[in-house]
PDB file of C-alpha atoms and ligand atoms in Angstrom:
ATOM      1  CA  MET A 230      63.090 143.118 227.215  1.00 95.00           C
ATOM      2  CA  ARG A 231      66.311 142.695 229.124  1.00 98.00           C
ATOM      3  CA  LEU A 232      64.843 142.860 232.660  1.00 98.00           C
ATOM      4  CA  LYS A 233      61.504 141.153 232.049  1.00 98.00           C
ATOM      5  CA  ASP A 234      59.861 140.210 235.387  1.00 97.00           C
ATOM      6  CA  LYS A 235      62.948 141.238 237.382  1.00 98.00           C
ATOM      7  CA  LEU A 236      62.495 142.963 240.735  1.00 98.00           C
ATOM      8  CA  ALA A 237      64.904 145.847 241.309  1.00 99.00           C
ATOM      9  CA  ILE A 238      65.857 148.540 243.814  1.00 99.00           C
ATOM     10  CA  ILE A 239      67.696 151.689 242.711  1.00 99.00           C
ATOM     11  CA  THR A 240      69.001 154.075 245.376  1.00 99.00           C
ATOM     12  CA  GLY A 241      69.498 157.755 244.635  1.00 98.00           C
ATOM     13  CA  ALA A 242      66.786 157.448 241.992  1.00 98.00           C
ATOM     14  CA  ALA A 243      65.251 160.926 242.224  1.00 98.00           C
ATOM     15  CA  SER A 244      67.880 162.480 239.985  1.00 98.00           C
ATOM     16  CA  GLY A 245      70.916 161.960 237.793  1.00 98.00           C
ATOM     17  CA  MET A 246      72.074 158.441 236.964  1.00 98.00           C
ATOM     18  CA  GLY A 247      69.535 156.761 239.253  1.00 98.00           C
ATOM     19  CA  ARG A 248      66.651 158.603 237.653  1.00 98.00           C
ATOM     20  CA  SER A 249      67.847 157.556 234.185  1.00 98.00           C
ATOM     21  CA  GLY A 250      68.148 154.015 235.498  1.00 98.00           C
ATOM     22  CA  LEU A 251      64.585 154.050 236.825  1.00 98.00           C
ATOM     23  CA  GLU A 252      63.262 154.890 233.368  1.00 98.00           C
ATOM     24  CA  LEU A 253      65.535 152.405 231.639  1.00 98.00           C
ATOM     25  CA  PHE A 254      64.997 149.473 234.023  1.00 98.00           C
ATOM     26  CA  ALA A 255      61.210 149.981 233.870  1.00 98.00           C
ATOM     27  CA  HIS A 256      61.336 150.221 230.076  1.00 98.00           C
ATOM     28  CA  GLU A 257      63.184 146.899 230.020  1.00 98.00           C
ATOM     29  CA  GLY A 258      60.396 145.182 231.977  1.00 98.00           C
ATOM     30  CA  ALA A 259      61.534 145.423 235.610  1.00 98.00           C
ATOM     31  CA  THR A 260      59.443 146.278 238.631  1.00 98.00           C
ATOM     32  CA  VAL A 261      61.464 149.007 240.353  1.00 98.00           C
ATOM     33  CA  VAL A 262      61.494 150.518 243.836  1.00 99.00           C
ATOM     34  CA  ALA A 263      63.135 153.926 243.666  1.00 99.00           C
ATOM     35  CA  VAL A 264      64.757 155.144 246.892  1.00 99.00           C
ATOM     36  CA  ASP A 265      65.923 158.660 247.719  1.00 98.00           C
ATOM     37  CA  ILE A 266      66.216 161.134 250.588  1.00 98.00           C
ATOM     38  CA  ASP A 267      64.416 163.839 248.614  1.00 98.00           C
ATOM     39  CA  ALA A 268      60.831 162.642 249.090  1.00 98.00           C
ATOM     40  CA  ALA A 269      59.175 165.404 247.064  1.00 98.00           C
ATOM     41  CA  ARG A 270      61.401 164.998 244.030  1.00 98.00           C
ATOM     42  CA  LEU A 271      61.223 161.206 244.306  1.00 98.00           C
ATOM     43  CA  ASP A 272      57.405 161.260 244.318  1.00 98.00           C
ATOM     44  CA  ALA A 273      57.354 163.531 241.275  1.00 98.00           C
ATOM     45  CA  VAL A 274      59.862 161.373 239.361  1.00 98.00           C
ATOM     46  CA  VAL A 275      58.043 158.137 240.206  1.00 98.00           C
ATOM     47  CA  ALA A 276      54.646 159.613 239.310  1.00 98.00           C
ATOM     48  CA  ASP A 277      56.060 160.719 235.955  1.00 98.00           C
ATOM     49  CA  THR A 278      57.674 157.322 235.286  1.00 98.00           C
ATOM     50  CA  ARG A 279      54.527 155.486 236.365  1.00 98.00           C
ATOM     51  CA  SER A 280      52.542 157.256 233.658  1.00 98.00           C
ATOM     52  CA  ARG A 281      54.557 155.100 231.223  1.00 98.00           C
ATOM     53  CA  TYR A 282      55.417 152.063 233.379  1.00 98.00           C
ATOM     54  CA  PRO A 283      52.933 151.120 236.123  1.00 97.00           C
ATOM     55  CA  ARG A 284      55.245 148.930 238.214  1.00 98.00           C
ATOM     56  CA  VAL A 285      57.451 151.589 239.784  1.00 98.00           C
ATOM     57  CA  TYR A 286      57.308 152.619 243.432  1.00 98.00           C
ATOM     58  CA  ALA A 287      58.807 155.314 245.655  1.00 98.00           C
ATOM     59  CA  LEU A 288      60.313 154.765 249.104  1.00 98.00           C
ATOM     60  CA  ALA A 289      61.891 157.784 250.777  1.00 98.00           C
ATOM     61  CA  ALA A 290      64.798 157.199 253.164  1.00 98.00           C
ATOM     62  CA  ASP A 291      67.979 158.783 254.443  1.00 98.00           C
ATOM     63  CA  LEU A 292      70.503 156.077 253.642  1.00 98.00           C
ATOM     64  CA  THR A 293      73.116 157.559 255.979  1.00 98.00           C
ATOM     65  CA  GLN A 294      70.880 156.167 258.741  1.00 98.00           C
ATOM     66  CA  ARG A 295      71.726 152.492 259.097  1.00 98.00           C
ATOM     67  CA  ASP A 296      68.281 151.414 260.311  1.00 98.00           C
ATOM     68  CA  GLN A 297      66.684 153.133 257.309  1.00 98.00           C
ATOM     69  CA  MET A 298      69.104 151.543 254.851  1.00 98.00           C
ATOM     70  CA  ARG A 299      68.437 148.111 256.260  1.00 98.00           C
ATOM     71  CA  SER A 300      64.662 148.456 256.504  1.00 98.00           C
ATOM     72  CA  ILE A 301      64.270 149.876 253.004  1.00 98.00           C
ATOM     73  CA  ILE A 302      65.470 146.594 251.514  1.00 98.00           C
ATOM     74  CA  HIS A 303      62.844 144.617 253.434  1.00 98.00           C
ATOM     75  CA  LYS A 304      60.078 147.113 252.620  1.00 98.00           C
ATOM     76  CA  ALA A 305      60.965 147.039 248.926  1.00 98.00           C
ATOM     77  CA  ALA A 306      61.181 143.249 248.779  1.00 98.00           C
ATOM     78  CA  ALA A 307      57.799 142.980 250.536  1.00 98.00           C
ATOM     79  CA  LEU A 308      56.266 145.451 248.088  1.00 98.00           C
ATOM     80  CA  MET A 309      57.576 143.602 245.021  1.00 98.00           C
ATOM     81  CA  GLY A 310      57.394 140.025 246.319  1.00 98.00           C
ATOM     82  CA  GLY A 311      61.167 139.474 246.190  1.00 98.00           C
ATOM     83  CA  LEU A 312      64.390 140.987 244.905  1.00 99.00           C
ATOM     84  CA  ASP A 313      66.700 140.238 241.961  1.00 98.00           C
ATOM     85  CA  ILE A 314      68.666 143.456 241.463  1.00 99.00           C
ATOM     86  CA  LEU A 315      70.099 146.067 243.823  1.00 99.00           C
ATOM     87  CA  TRP A 316      71.770 149.141 242.325  1.00 99.00           C
ATOM     88  CA  ASN A 317      73.562 150.876 245.202  1.00 99.00           C
ATOM     89  CA  ASN A 318      73.834 154.217 243.457  1.00 98.00           C
ATOM     90  CA  ALA A 319      73.171 156.979 246.021  1.00 98.00           C
ATOM     91  CA  GLY A 320      76.291 158.960 246.817  1.00 98.00           C
ATOM     92  CA  MET A 321      77.522 162.415 247.671  1.00 98.00           C
ATOM     93  CA  ALA A 322      80.572 164.580 247.103  1.00 96.00           C
ATOM     94  CA  GLY A 323      81.334 165.011 250.812  1.00 96.00           C
ATOM     95  CA  PRO A 324      84.086 167.314 252.076  1.00 96.00           C
ATOM     96  CA  ALA A 325      86.878 168.371 249.697  1.00 94.00           C
ATOM     97  CA  GLU A 326      89.404 169.277 252.383  1.00 95.00           C
ATOM     98  CA  VAL A 327      91.852 167.002 254.161  1.00 97.00           C
ATOM     99  CA  GLU A 328      93.411 169.482 256.577  1.00 97.00           C
ATOM    100  CA  GLY A 329      90.648 170.906 258.769  1.00 96.00           C
ATOM    101  CA  LEU A 330      88.325 168.064 257.853  1.00 97.00           C
ATOM    102  CA  ASP A 331      84.845 168.417 259.330  1.00 97.00           C
ATOM    103  CA  ASP A 332      84.208 165.165 261.237  1.00 98.00           C
ATOM    104  CA  ALA A 333      80.428 165.223 260.852  1.00 98.00           C
ATOM    105  CA  ALA A 334      80.547 165.899 257.099  1.00 97.00           C
ATOM    106  CA  TYR A 335      83.178 163.195 256.669  1.00 98.00           C
ATOM    107  CA  ASP A 336      81.168 160.640 258.658  1.00 98.00           C
ATOM    108  CA  ARG A 337      78.020 161.378 256.684  1.00 98.00           C
ATOM    109  CA  SER A 338      79.757 160.962 253.347  1.00 98.00           C
ATOM    110  CA  ILE A 339      81.364 157.674 254.400  1.00 98.00           C
ATOM    111  CA  GLU A 340      78.021 156.386 255.698  1.00 98.00           C
ATOM    112  CA  LEU A 341      76.394 157.087 252.337  1.00 98.00           C
ATOM    113  CA  ASN A 342      79.247 156.382 249.922  1.00 98.00           C
ATOM    114  CA  VAL A 343      80.535 153.216 251.602  1.00 98.00           C
ATOM    115  CA  THR A 344      78.428 151.860 254.457  1.00 98.00           C
ATOM    116  CA  SER A 345      74.956 152.141 252.930  1.00 98.00           C
ATOM    117  CA  GLY A 346      75.901 149.881 250.025  1.00 98.00           C
ATOM    118  CA  ILE A 347      77.496 147.327 252.326  1.00 98.00           C
ATOM    119  CA  LEU A 348      74.471 147.163 254.623  1.00 98.00           C
ATOM    120  CA  GLY A 349      71.987 147.188 251.745  1.00 98.00           C
ATOM    121  CA  SER A 350      73.796 144.307 250.065  1.00 99.00           C
ATOM    122  CA  ALA A 351      73.840 142.302 253.285  1.00 98.00           C
ATOM    123  CA  GLU A 352      70.066 142.614 253.626  1.00 98.00           C
ATOM    124  CA  ALA A 353      69.488 141.938 249.913  1.00 99.00           C
ATOM    125  CA  VAL A 354      71.470 138.699 249.622  1.00 98.00           C
ATOM    126  CA  PRO A 355      68.948 136.385 251.373  1.00 98.00           C
ATOM    127  CA  TYR A 356      66.184 137.578 249.016  1.00 98.00           C
ATOM    128  CA  MET A 357      68.405 136.957 245.966  1.00 98.00           C
ATOM    129  CA  ARG A 358      69.401 133.540 247.301  1.00 98.00           C
ATOM    130  CA  LYS A 359      65.715 132.595 247.499  1.00 98.00           C
ATOM    131  CA  ARG A 360      65.330 133.425 243.809  1.00 98.00           C
ATOM    132  CA  GLY A 361      68.391 131.409 242.777  1.00 98.00           C
ATOM    133  CA  GLY A 362      70.661 134.368 242.098  1.00 98.00           C
ATOM    134  CA  GLY A 363      70.804 138.096 241.571  1.00 98.00           C
ATOM    135  CA  SER A 364      72.858 141.101 240.594  1.00 99.00           C
ATOM    136  CA  ILE A 365      74.271 143.818 242.828  1.00 99.00           C
ATOM    137  CA  VAL A 366      75.680 146.912 241.130  1.00 99.00           C
ATOM    138  CA  PHE A 367      77.529 149.734 242.874  1.00 99.00           C
ATOM    139  CA  THR A 368      78.197 153.209 241.561  1.00 99.00           C
ATOM    140  CA  SER A 369      81.832 153.878 242.363  1.00 98.00           C
ATOM    141  CA  SER A 370      83.694 156.493 240.288  1.00 98.00           C
ATOM    142  CA  VAL A 371      86.760 157.081 238.176  1.00 98.00           C
ATOM    143  CA  SER A 372      87.989 158.351 241.560  1.00 98.00           C
ATOM    144  CA  GLY A 373      87.614 154.738 242.727  1.00 98.00           C
ATOM    145  CA  VAL A 374      90.313 153.542 240.343  1.00 98.00           C
ATOM    146  CA  VAL A 375      92.657 156.550 240.139  1.00 97.00           C
ATOM    147  CA  GLY A 376      93.363 159.193 242.780  1.00 97.00           C
ATOM    148  CA  SER A 377      91.424 162.468 242.934  1.00 94.00           C
ATOM    149  CA  GLN A 378      93.407 165.575 243.752  1.00 91.00           C
ATOM    150  CA  LEU A 379      90.135 167.508 244.114  1.00 90.00           C
ATOM    151  CA  SER A 380      88.609 165.075 246.584  1.00 94.00           C
ATOM    152  CA  PRO A 381      90.860 162.628 248.464  1.00 97.00           C
ATOM    153  CA  THR A 382      88.251 161.382 250.964  1.00 98.00           C
ATOM    154  CA  TYR A 383      85.700 160.836 248.163  1.00 98.00           C
ATOM    155  CA  SER A 384      88.339 158.857 246.316  1.00 98.00           C
ATOM    156  CA  ALA A 385      89.042 156.796 249.448  1.00 98.00           C
ATOM    157  CA  ALA A 386      85.332 155.985 249.710  1.00 98.00           C
ATOM    158  CA  LYS A 387      84.993 155.045 246.051  1.00 98.00           C
ATOM    159  CA  PHE A 388      88.114 152.812 246.203  1.00 98.00           C
ATOM    160  CA  ALA A 389      86.455 151.102 249.188  1.00 99.00           C
ATOM    161  CA  VAL A 390      83.344 150.485 247.101  1.00 99.00           C
ATOM    162  CA  VAL A 391      85.404 148.764 244.400  1.00 99.00           C
ATOM    163  CA  GLY A 392      87.206 146.661 247.015  1.00 99.00           C
ATOM    164  CA  PHE A 393      83.940 145.597 248.588  1.00 99.00           C
ATOM    165  CA  ALA A 394      82.285 144.827 245.249  1.00 99.00           C
ATOM    166  CA  LYS A 395      85.172 142.615 244.117  1.00 98.00           C
ATOM    167  CA  SER A 396      85.339 140.812 247.475  1.00 99.00           C
ATOM    168  CA  LEU A 397      81.597 140.249 247.685  1.00 99.00           C
ATOM    169  CA  ALA A 398      81.658 138.966 244.105  1.00 99.00           C
ATOM    170  CA  LEU A 399      84.107 136.254 245.189  1.00 98.00           C
ATOM    171  CA  ARG A 400      82.055 135.381 248.233  1.00 98.00           C
ATOM    172  CA  LEU A 401      78.719 135.097 246.400  1.00 98.00           C
ATOM    173  CA  ALA A 402      79.778 133.661 243.043  1.00 98.00           C
ATOM    174  CA  GLU A 403      78.813 130.085 243.849  1.00 98.00           C
ATOM    175  CA  GLU A 404      75.303 131.279 244.697  1.00 98.00           C
ATOM    176  CA  ASN A 405      74.923 132.909 241.276  1.00 98.00           C
ATOM    177  CA  ILE A 406      74.808 136.387 242.793  1.00 99.00           C
ATOM    178  CA  ARG A 407      76.958 138.685 240.666  1.00 99.00           C
ATOM    179  CA  VAL A 408      78.487 141.847 242.117  1.00 99.00           C
ATOM    180  CA  ASN A 409      80.015 144.618 240.023  1.00 99.00           C
ATOM    181  CA  ALA A 410      80.867 148.309 240.191  1.00 99.00           C
ATOM    182  CA  ILE A 411      80.532 151.075 237.639  1.00 98.00           C
ATOM    183  CA  CYS A 412      83.190 153.776 237.636  1.00 98.00           C
ATOM    184  CA  PRO A 413      81.807 156.849 235.891  1.00 98.00           C
ATOM    185  CA  GLY A 414      83.823 159.859 234.874  1.00 97.00           C
ATOM    186  CA  MET A 415      82.423 163.364 235.077  1.00 96.00           C
ATOM    187  CA  THR A 416      78.684 163.091 234.434  1.00 97.00           C
ATOM    188  CA  GLU A 417      76.125 165.852 233.887  1.00 97.00           C
ATOM    189  CA  THR A 418      74.129 165.607 237.156  1.00 96.00           C
ATOM    190  CA  GLY A 419      73.381 167.746 240.204  1.00 92.00           C
ATOM    191  CA  MET A 420      76.239 166.132 242.076  1.00 90.00           C
ATOM    192  CA  LEU A 421      78.792 167.265 239.527  1.00 90.00           C
ATOM    193  CA  SER A 422      78.334 170.952 240.291  1.00 86.00           C
ATOM    194  CA  THR A 423      78.483 170.277 244.045  1.00 88.00           C
ATOM    195  CA  PHE A 424      81.651 168.252 243.524  1.00 88.00           C
ATOM    196  CA  MET A 425      83.363 170.904 241.415  1.00 87.00           C
ATOM    197  CA  ASP A 426      82.115 173.963 243.349  1.00 87.00           C
ATOM    198  CA  ARG A 427      83.267 172.981 246.847  1.00 86.00           C
ATOM    199  CA  ASN A 428      85.430 175.749 248.324  1.00 69.00           C
ATOM    200  CA  HIS A 429      86.336 177.105 244.898  1.00 81.00           C
ATOM    201  CA  ASP A 430      85.657 180.393 243.142  1.00 85.00           C
ATOM    202  CA  ALA A 431      83.972 180.393 239.728  1.00 89.00           C
ATOM    203  CA  GLU A 432      87.239 180.849 237.870  1.00 91.00           C
ATOM    204  CA  THR A 433      88.830 177.817 239.552  1.00 89.00           C
ATOM    205  CA  VAL A 434      85.716 175.700 238.910  1.00 88.00           C
ATOM    206  CA  ALA A 435      85.811 176.629 235.218  1.00 89.00           C
ATOM    207  CA  ARG A 436      89.532 175.832 235.024  1.00 90.00           C
ATOM    208  CA  ASN A 437      89.137 172.479 236.815  1.00 88.00           C
ATOM    209  CA  THR A 438      86.187 171.509 234.610  1.00 90.00           C
ATOM    210  CA  LYS A 439      88.074 172.409 231.437  1.00 92.00           C
ATOM    211  CA  ALA A 440      91.109 170.419 232.599  1.00 91.00           C
ATOM    212  CA  PHE A 441      88.943 167.382 233.399  1.00 90.00           C
ATOM    213  CA  ILE A 442      87.298 167.437 229.989  1.00 95.00           C
ATOM    214  CA  ALA A 443      90.678 167.918 228.302  1.00 95.00           C
ATOM    215  CA  SER A 444      92.056 164.873 230.108  1.00 94.00           C
ATOM    216  CA  THR A 445      89.091 162.725 228.966  1.00 97.00           C
ATOM    217  CA  PRO A 446      89.989 161.053 225.654  1.00 97.00           C
ATOM    218  CA  LEU A 447      86.383 161.206 224.387  1.00 98.00           C
ATOM    219  CA  GLY A 448      86.553 164.939 225.157  1.00 97.00           C
ATOM    220  CA  ARG A 449      83.266 165.555 226.943  1.00 97.00           C
ATOM    221  CA  ILE A 450      81.174 165.031 230.069  1.00 97.00           C
ATOM    222  CA  ALA A 451      78.951 161.910 230.178  1.00 98.00           C
ATOM    223  CA  ARG A 452      75.165 162.008 230.070  1.00 98.00           C
ATOM    224  CA  PRO A 453      73.487 160.219 233.016  1.00 98.00           C
ATOM    225  CA  GLU A 454      71.769 157.727 230.710  1.00 98.00           C
ATOM    226  CA  GLU A 455      75.179 156.556 229.475  1.00 98.00           C
ATOM    227  CA  ILE A 456      75.948 155.444 233.026  1.00 98.00           C
ATOM    228  CA  ALA A 457      72.470 153.942 233.492  1.00 98.00           C
ATOM    229  CA  HIS A 458      72.997 151.818 230.359  1.00 98.00           C
ATOM    230  CA  ALA A 459      76.115 150.312 231.957  1.00 98.00           C
ATOM    231  CA  ALA A 460      74.115 149.537 235.122  1.00 98.00           C
ATOM    232  CA  LEU A 461      71.362 147.960 233.020  1.00 98.00           C
ATOM    233  CA  TRP A 462      73.873 145.748 231.259  1.00 98.00           C
ATOM    234  CA  LEU A 463      75.494 144.600 234.519  1.00 98.00           C
ATOM    235  CA  ALA A 464      72.078 144.018 236.115  1.00 98.00           C
ATOM    236  CA  SER A 465      70.787 141.979 233.186  1.00 98.00           C
ATOM    237  CA  ASP A 466      71.445 138.418 232.049  1.00 98.00           C
ATOM    238  CA  ASP A 467      73.419 139.890 229.136  1.00 98.00           C
ATOM    239  CA  ALA A 468      76.231 140.123 231.708  1.00 98.00           C
ATOM    240  CA  SER A 469      75.615 136.612 233.097  1.00 98.00           C
ATOM    241  CA  PHE A 470      79.354 135.740 233.179  1.00 98.00           C
ATOM    242  CA  ILE A 471      80.482 139.122 234.534  1.00 98.00           C
ATOM    243  CA  THR A 472      81.245 139.403 238.230  1.00 99.00           C
ATOM    244  CA  GLY A 473      83.870 141.249 240.273  1.00 99.00           C
ATOM    245  CA  VAL A 474      84.373 143.908 237.631  1.00 98.00           C
ATOM    246  CA  ALA A 475      85.006 147.640 238.111  1.00 98.00           C
ATOM    247  CA  LEU A 476      83.663 148.889 234.796  1.00 98.00           C
ATOM    248  CA  SER A 477      85.064 152.240 233.743  1.00 98.00           C
ATOM    249  CA  VAL A 478      82.464 154.415 232.013  1.00 98.00           C
ATOM    250  CA  ASP A 479      84.699 157.438 231.814  1.00 98.00           C
ATOM    251  CA  GLY A 480      85.383 158.261 228.195  1.00 98.00           C
ATOM    252  CA  GLY A 481      88.815 156.653 228.436  1.00 98.00           C
ATOM    253  CA  LEU A 482      90.091 158.772 231.329  1.00 97.00           C
ATOM    254  CA  SER A 483      91.412 155.887 233.424  1.00 97.00           C
ATOM    255  CA  ALA A 484      93.038 154.207 230.402  1.00 96.00           C
ATOM    256  CA  LYS A 485      95.891 156.699 230.604  1.00 90.00           C
TER     257      LYS A 485
HETATM  258  N1  NAD B 200      78.126 163.083 238.573  1.00 90.69           N
HETATM  259  C1  NAD B 200      79.371 162.663 238.484  1.00 90.69           C
HETATM  260  O1  NAD B 200      80.234 163.300 237.834  1.00 90.69           O
HETATM  261  C2  NAD B 200      79.760 161.350 239.140  1.00 90.69           C
HETATM  262  C3  NAD B 200      80.970 160.752 238.744  1.00 90.69           C
HETATM  263  C4  NAD B 200      81.322 159.527 239.317  1.00 90.69           C
HETATM  264  C5  NAD B 200      80.489 158.919 240.234  1.00 90.69           C
HETATM  265  N2  NAD B 200      79.330 159.544 240.623  1.00 90.69           N
HETATM  266  C6  NAD B 200      78.470 158.821 241.568  1.00 90.69           C
HETATM  267  O2  NAD B 200      77.231 158.588 240.927  1.00 90.69           O
HETATM  268  C7  NAD B 200      76.226 158.327 241.912  1.00 90.69           C
HETATM  269  C8  NAD B 200      74.946 159.041 241.534  1.00 90.69           C
HETATM  270  O3  NAD B 200      75.153 160.435 241.597  1.00 90.69           O
HETATM  271  P1  NAD B 200      74.635 161.447 240.474  1.00 90.69           P
HETATM  272  O4  NAD B 200      75.837 161.970 239.789  1.00 90.69           O
HETATM  273  O5  NAD B 200      73.550 160.822 239.693  1.00 90.69           O
HETATM  274  O6  NAD B 200      74.135 162.642 241.417  1.00 90.69           O
HETATM  275  P2  NAD B 200      72.687 163.212 241.784  1.00 90.69           P
HETATM  276  O7  NAD B 200      72.949 164.242 242.800  1.00 90.69           O
HETATM  277  O8  NAD B 200      71.963 163.592 240.530  1.00 90.69           O
HETATM  278  O9  NAD B 200      71.957 161.954 242.420  1.00 90.69           O
HETATM  279  C9  NAD B 200      72.226 161.485 243.711  1.00 90.69           C
HETATM  280  C10 NAD B 200      70.913 161.167 244.389  1.00 90.69           C
HETATM  281  O10 NAD B 200      71.214 160.618 245.680  1.00 90.69           O
HETATM  282  C11 NAD B 200      70.286 161.160 246.597  1.00 90.69           C
HETATM  283  N3  NAD B 200      70.822 161.131 247.961  1.00 90.69           N
HETATM  284  C12 NAD B 200      71.760 161.961 248.491  1.00 90.69           C
HETATM  285  N4  NAD B 200      71.933 161.696 249.782  1.00 90.69           N
HETATM  286  C13 NAD B 200      71.100 160.664 250.087  1.00 90.69           C
HETATM  287  C14 NAD B 200      70.820 159.961 251.284  1.00 90.69           C
HETATM  288  N5  NAD B 200      71.415 160.265 252.433  1.00 90.69           N
HETATM  289  N6  NAD B 200      69.903 158.961 251.240  1.00 90.69           N
HETATM  290  C15 NAD B 200      69.267 158.650 250.080  1.00 90.69           C
HETATM  291  N7  NAD B 200      69.483 159.304 248.918  1.00 90.69           N
HETATM  292  C16 NAD B 200      70.397 160.297 248.919  1.00 90.69           C
HETATM  293  C17 NAD B 200      70.057 162.582 246.129  1.00 90.69           C
HETATM  294  O11 NAD B 200      68.861 163.155 246.652  1.00 90.69           O
HETATM  295  C18 NAD B 200      70.048 162.409 244.611  1.00 90.69           C
HETATM  296  O12 NAD B 200      68.744 162.207 244.121  1.00 90.69           O
HETATM  297  C19 NAD B 200      76.855 158.728 243.232  1.00 90.69           C
HETATM  298  O13 NAD B 200      77.256 157.559 243.930  1.00 90.69           O
HETATM  299  C20 NAD B 200      78.077 159.533 242.831  1.00 90.69           C
HETATM  300  O14 NAD B 200      79.088 159.496 243.804  1.00 90.69           O
HETATM  301  C21 NAD B 200      78.956 160.737 240.089  1.00 90.69           C
END
């Protein structure tokens, strides 16, 4: 078991990549606190997972609210008796436009996509230090390593995540706390349709989706568990000499 006796938090765990990660981390022996804004779906997912793995817990929070982001780390660590792994995974598409940008929508997306992971990491580090090390994983995006015509402000946020992950990795390396980012390509989750649909008619969405798949060397959309496997690897001791990496899990898209 690759996460035997490890204590982990996964944000955005009620669906998509985070949900796959909850199942996978628990299967690999971790105790996991799953965090999400959607309390009903989170409870259902955790109840289902708990029927197979008893040491999984649900904590609902809106991670765009700084006090909630901070306090969730302390609540989770208290519940589990410590913390080894934080997967900062929750994110949102946010606004697609640049001209006529809606300030409130922009602020909310930056709070979730950038700030929540920064604040969560800051609160998590002292717990990891106490246990002699740890692993922080961020979900960035292929849009965090190459520009996104469809979503410039999302891309700005995901580039920021990579910059923070690399910088924090340097700062924490001597304390044996590893920090890495995953950069997924298009992945079959609820967020994908929101991302593609914004302000577009069905024909444009279909054209954009087809173009994205065509530009992906492996020629398809990822399954959420393929991203969760990358997070598992980075979180585990299998990646004990890996820190400061932005790992592309994008079917080769960013290799071009
Ligand atoms: N799906 C893709 O194509 C894709 C590609 C690259 C990166 N990503 C990134 O992957 C991560 C996971 O997204 P996903 O694709 O699994 O989507 P998803 O919509 O399936 O999951 C995101 C989860 O985050 C939760 N969430 C949203 N706002 C929240 C908030 N304010 N507080 C707490 N939880 C909140 C949602 O309820 C949801 O359960 C995100 O960071 C996203 O930006 C997605």
